[in-house]
Amino acid sequence: MRRVVVTGVGMVTPCGPTTEESWGAITAGKSGIGPITLFDASEHPSKIAGECRDFDPLKFIEKKRLREGARFIHMAIATSQMAVDAAGFSPSDEEKERVGTFFGVGLCGLELIEEQHKRLLDRGPRRISPYFIPATISNLAPGQISMRYGFKGANYTTTSACSSGAHAIGEAVRAIRWGHLDAALAGGAEACITPLGIGGFTAMRALSTRNDEPERASRPFDQGRDGFVMAEGAACLVLEEREAAMKRGATIHAEIIGYGATSDAYHLTQPAPEGEGAQRAMKLAIEDGEIDLDRVGYIHAHAPSTPTGDLQELQALRHVLGSRASEGQVWISATKSMTGHLLGAAGGLEAALTVMSVKTGVIPPTINLEEPEESAQGMELVAGSSRERTLDVALSNSFGFGGTNVTLAVARHD
């Protein structure tokens, strides 16, 4: 079976508008969470979020073309450009026919949906923008990227709640492995910090209301957590067939060697007891990559900072990794403590961060971890500050509403 490697990474996050700035802030343990500025949140119980305050779409898109895409599309385009430029990826016209584009998106252009609905009510149907539909539908994130670069391989969006970006990467890896494509851009994008977005998750009692301490609000694995912090952003990977990447002299950051995807078939929003579906996703990724458990040194946890989600993932890790987890041999961290929860983009971003950890040997911390969940006893949660460790294999977990679970296995390239 053909091997798939990562040759480029692009990120826009609440911690920074570029890959380098995001990675630098996250490894330094700096939170990107603060008061909401994208709209007046004064009447909302949750008034904090992870906004990409320094993101400027005009650095990547002509001003006259901004109206063709909602904010999530702008971020997707930006991260694709970062990743392509970093990879030095410039296929010929013939090669472009075998380059795919896969992006995970959860809720798509919510800010434009709200804006255009208000326009409909206030000014009537004739005042709806002709760009409204193409600017908001989720598949225009990969669609715009495909058109930008002329990539003519498979082009579609995966939508699976918080697993969307991870599914996109996994499906791209499969397409390259099986010979359907030779390369792909894959990742996730989301921008739903709007009155309806925040209000909807608040109505579910899912969001933190630690408004006076926004930087301390996202607390994965901590007993003081009171919900997740909503965030926006995007991430993109350039994935290539290994031999082709080596032939063109590309810098290889890491290899994607395993992909596992499952369903809990259990509950609308709650994970299955003891993370049963998450267990199977991890096991499938390990089996897919033919990975000896002794090779796994790091877990980039999904860990949304919710009591049930964090607990079930810890239980799943104990079931799958056994004593390697319970005796601290496998290190675990959760970057949502700094970025917040990027929803449909979370799996793409966290896979990108896992690639960076495998490449550099730097494991980002879980900040705000002051009183660890009792069920984490004996586990190495990498609290407070980054640590260094040479990694052979790391797993990135992404779980979402509807019981959707994805695990990606990332290996050091040899």
PDB file of C-alpha atoms in Angstrom, residues 108-229:
ATOM      1  CA  CYS A 108     -20.541  26.795   7.622  1.00  0.00           C
ATOM      2  CA  GLY A 109     -21.321  30.504   7.033  1.00  0.00           C
ATOM      3  CA  LEU A 110     -23.489  31.230  10.024  1.00  0.00           C
ATOM      4  CA  GLU A 111     -22.690  34.951  10.125  1.00  0.00           C
ATOM      5  CA  LEU A 112     -23.944  35.411   6.549  1.00  0.00           C
ATOM      6  CA  ILE A 113     -27.030  33.301   7.180  1.00  0.00           C
ATOM      7  CA  GLU A 114     -27.959  35.564  10.082  1.00  0.00           C
ATOM      8  CA  GLU A 115     -27.134  38.711   8.117  1.00  0.00           C
ATOM      9  CA  GLN A 116     -29.097  37.717   5.016  1.00  0.00           C
ATOM     10  CA  HIS A 117     -32.080  36.542   7.053  1.00  0.00           C
ATOM     11  CA  LYS A 118     -32.245  39.960   8.682  1.00  0.00           C
ATOM     12  CA  ARG A 119     -32.009  41.559   5.241  1.00  0.00           C
ATOM     13  CA  LEU A 120     -34.891  39.383   4.050  1.00  0.00           C
ATOM     14  CA  LEU A 121     -37.078  40.437   6.975  1.00  0.00           C
ATOM     15  CA  ASP A 122     -36.137  44.125   6.839  1.00  0.00           C
ATOM     16  CA  ARG A 123     -35.872  44.751   3.084  1.00  0.00           C
ATOM     17  CA  GLY A 124     -37.535  41.841   1.298  1.00  0.00           C
ATOM     18  CA  PRO A 125     -36.363  38.920  -0.870  1.00  0.00           C
ATOM     19  CA  ARG A 126     -35.045  41.098  -3.709  1.00  0.00           C
ATOM     20  CA  ARG A 127     -32.299  42.402  -1.413  1.00  0.00           C
ATOM     21  CA  ILE A 128     -30.775  38.996  -0.715  1.00  0.00           C
ATOM     22  CA  SER A 129     -27.213  38.860  -2.048  1.00  0.00           C
ATOM     23  CA  PRO A 130     -26.660  36.712  -5.163  1.00  0.00           C
ATOM     24  CA  TYR A 131     -23.498  35.490  -3.428  1.00  0.00           C
ATOM     25  CA  PHE A 132     -25.403  34.284  -0.361  1.00  0.00           C
ATOM     26  CA  ILE A 133     -25.617  30.596  -1.302  1.00  0.00           C
ATOM     27  CA  PRO A 134     -22.127  30.071  -2.781  1.00  0.00           C
ATOM     28  CA  ALA A 135     -20.639  32.082   0.094  1.00  0.00           C
ATOM     29  CA  THR A 136     -22.218  29.910   2.782  1.00  0.00           C
ATOM     30  CA  ILE A 137     -22.455  26.309   1.554  1.00  0.00           C
ATOM     31  CA  SER A 138     -19.798  24.161   3.157  1.00  0.00           C
ATOM     32  CA  ASN A 139     -18.332  22.570   0.020  1.00  0.00           C
ATOM     33  CA  LEU A 140     -17.166  25.960  -1.247  1.00  0.00           C
ATOM     34  CA  ALA A 141     -14.283  25.816   1.240  1.00  0.00           C
ATOM     35  CA  PRO A 142     -12.561  23.021  -0.716  1.00  0.00           C
ATOM     36  CA  GLY A 143     -14.251  24.266  -3.904  1.00  0.00           C
ATOM     37  CA  GLN A 144     -12.636  27.697  -3.701  1.00  0.00           C
ATOM     38  CA  ILE A 145      -9.266  26.105  -2.928  1.00  0.00           C
ATOM     39  CA  SER A 146      -9.619  23.721  -5.866  1.00  0.00           C
ATOM     40  CA  MET A 147     -10.402  26.581  -8.249  1.00  0.00           C
ATOM     41  CA  ARG A 148      -7.604  28.735  -6.840  1.00  0.00           C
ATOM     42  CA  TYR A 149      -4.946  26.140  -7.659  1.00  0.00           C
ATOM     43  CA  GLY A 150      -6.571  24.220 -10.489  1.00  0.00           C
ATOM     44  CA  PHE A 151      -6.605  20.955  -8.530  1.00  0.00           C
ATOM     45  CA  LYS A 152      -8.998  18.662 -10.398  1.00  0.00           C
ATOM     46  CA  GLY A 153      -9.084  15.555  -8.227  1.00  0.00           C
ATOM     47  CA  ALA A 154     -11.906  14.728  -5.806  1.00  0.00           C
ATOM     48  CA  ASN A 155     -13.199  17.850  -4.059  1.00  0.00           C
ATOM     49  CA  TYR A 156     -15.708  17.691  -1.217  1.00  0.00           C
ATOM     50  CA  THR A 157     -16.566  18.564   2.362  1.00  0.00           C
ATOM     51  CA  THR A 158     -16.873  16.174   5.279  1.00  0.00           C
ATOM     52  CA  THR A 159     -19.417  17.260   7.882  1.00  0.00           C
ATOM     53  CA  SER A 160     -19.369  15.238  11.074  1.00  0.00           C
ATOM     54  CA  ALA A 161     -19.536  17.778  13.889  1.00  0.00           C
ATOM     55  CA  CYS A 162     -16.245  18.039  15.768  1.00  0.00           C
ATOM     56  CA  SER A 163     -14.700  15.171  13.773  1.00  0.00           C
ATOM     57  CA  SER A 164     -15.167  16.925  10.414  1.00  0.00           C
ATOM     58  CA  GLY A 165     -11.573  18.042   9.860  1.00  0.00           C
ATOM     59  CA  ALA A 166     -10.136  14.709  10.983  1.00  0.00           C
ATOM     60  CA  HIS A 167     -12.495  12.833   8.656  1.00  0.00           C
ATOM     61  CA  ALA A 168     -11.327  15.050   5.779  1.00  0.00           C
ATOM     62  CA  ILE A 169      -7.688  14.164   6.421  1.00  0.00           C
ATOM     63  CA  GLY A 170      -8.472  10.469   6.866  1.00  0.00           C
ATOM     64  CA  GLU A 171     -10.437  10.267   3.625  1.00  0.00           C
ATOM     65  CA  ALA A 172      -7.689  12.114   1.740  1.00  0.00           C
ATOM     66  CA  VAL A 173      -5.117   9.668   3.106  1.00  0.00           C
ATOM     67  CA  ARG A 174      -7.222   6.726   1.939  1.00  0.00           C
ATOM     68  CA  ALA A 175      -7.603   8.184  -1.558  1.00  0.00           C
ATOM     69  CA  ILE A 176      -3.833   8.565  -1.914  1.00  0.00           C
ATOM     70  CA  ARG A 177      -3.103   5.140  -0.432  1.00  0.00           C
ATOM     71  CA  TRP A 178      -5.485   3.410  -2.819  1.00  0.00           C
ATOM     72  CA  GLY A 179      -4.068   5.216  -5.841  1.00  0.00           C
ATOM     73  CA  HIS A 180      -7.105   7.366  -6.597  1.00  0.00           C
ATOM     74  CA  LEU A 181      -5.018  10.493  -6.008  1.00  0.00           C
ATOM     75  CA  ASP A 182      -1.335  11.340  -5.748  1.00  0.00           C
ATOM     76  CA  ALA A 183      -1.718  14.322  -3.415  1.00  0.00           C
ATOM     77  CA  ALA A 184      -4.346  16.334  -1.570  1.00  0.00           C
ATOM     78  CA  LEU A 185      -4.998  19.413   0.508  1.00  0.00           C
ATOM     79  CA  ALA A 186      -6.984  18.451   3.586  1.00  0.00           C
ATOM     80  CA  GLY A 187      -8.080  20.062   6.828  1.00  0.00           C
ATOM     81  CA  GLY A 188     -10.939  21.930   8.445  1.00  0.00           C
ATOM     82  CA  ALA A 189     -12.434  25.406   8.788  1.00  0.00           C
ATOM     83  CA  GLU A 190     -15.082  26.957  11.031  1.00  0.00           C
ATOM     84  CA  ALA A 191     -16.289  30.456  11.963  1.00  0.00           C
ATOM     85  CA  CYS A 192     -19.499  30.418  13.991  1.00  0.00           C
ATOM     86  CA  ILE A 193     -18.943  32.997  16.702  1.00  0.00           C
ATOM     87  CA  THR A 194     -22.280  34.698  16.091  1.00  0.00           C
ATOM     88  CA  PRO A 195     -25.352  35.446  18.214  1.00  0.00           C
ATOM     89  CA  LEU A 196     -27.047  32.284  16.978  1.00  0.00           C
ATOM     90  CA  GLY A 197     -23.960  30.109  17.264  1.00  0.00           C
ATOM     91  CA  ILE A 198     -23.128  31.160  20.812  1.00  0.00           C
ATOM     92  CA  GLY A 199     -26.806  31.227  21.766  1.00  0.00           C
ATOM     93  CA  GLY A 200     -27.449  27.736  20.470  1.00  0.00           C
ATOM     94  CA  PHE A 201     -24.617  26.106  22.362  1.00  0.00           C
ATOM     95  CA  THR A 202     -25.489  28.128  25.468  1.00  0.00           C
ATOM     96  CA  ALA A 203     -29.056  26.799  25.283  1.00  0.00           C
ATOM     97  CA  MET A 204     -27.547  23.300  25.457  1.00  0.00           C
ATOM     98  CA  ARG A 205     -25.594  24.370  28.557  1.00  0.00           C
ATOM     99  CA  ALA A 206     -22.436  23.357  26.729  1.00  0.00           C
ATOM    100  CA  LEU A 207     -20.381  26.563  27.041  1.00  0.00           C
ATOM    101  CA  SER A 208     -18.250  27.887  29.856  1.00  0.00           C
ATOM    102  CA  THR A 209     -19.539  31.010  31.589  1.00  0.00           C
ATOM    103  CA  ARG A 210     -16.249  31.862  33.272  1.00  0.00           C
ATOM    104  CA  ASN A 211     -16.528  35.327  31.704  1.00  0.00           C
ATOM    105  CA  ASP A 212     -14.310  37.146  34.182  1.00  0.00           C
ATOM    106  CA  GLU A 213     -11.356  34.850  33.479  1.00  0.00           C
ATOM    107  CA  PRO A 214     -11.504  34.015  29.763  1.00  0.00           C
ATOM    108  CA  GLU A 215      -7.920  32.763  29.557  1.00  0.00           C
ATOM    109  CA  ARG A 216      -8.673  30.301  32.361  1.00  0.00           C
ATOM    110  CA  ALA A 217     -12.070  29.184  31.079  1.00  0.00           C
ATOM    111  CA  SER A 218     -11.056  26.213  28.921  1.00  0.00           C
ATOM    112  CA  ARG A 219      -9.904  23.569  31.402  1.00  0.00           C
ATOM    113  CA  PRO A 220      -9.626  20.073  29.901  1.00  0.00           C
ATOM    114  CA  PHE A 221      -9.339  17.317  32.518  1.00  0.00           C
ATOM    115  CA  ASP A 222      -9.657  19.845  35.368  1.00  0.00           C
ATOM    116  CA  GLN A 223     -12.289  19.358  38.068  1.00  0.00           C
ATOM    117  CA  GLY A 224     -13.192  23.058  37.816  1.00  0.00           C
ATOM    118  CA  ARG A 225     -14.269  22.930  34.160  1.00  0.00           C
ATOM    119  CA  ASP A 226     -17.773  24.164  33.380  1.00  0.00           C
ATOM    120  CA  GLY A 227     -18.048  23.647  29.625  1.00  0.00           C
ATOM    121  CA  PHE A 228     -16.126  24.284  26.434  1.00  0.00           C
ATOM    122  CA  VAL A 229     -15.149  27.623  24.919  1.00  0.00           C
TER     123      VAL A 229
END
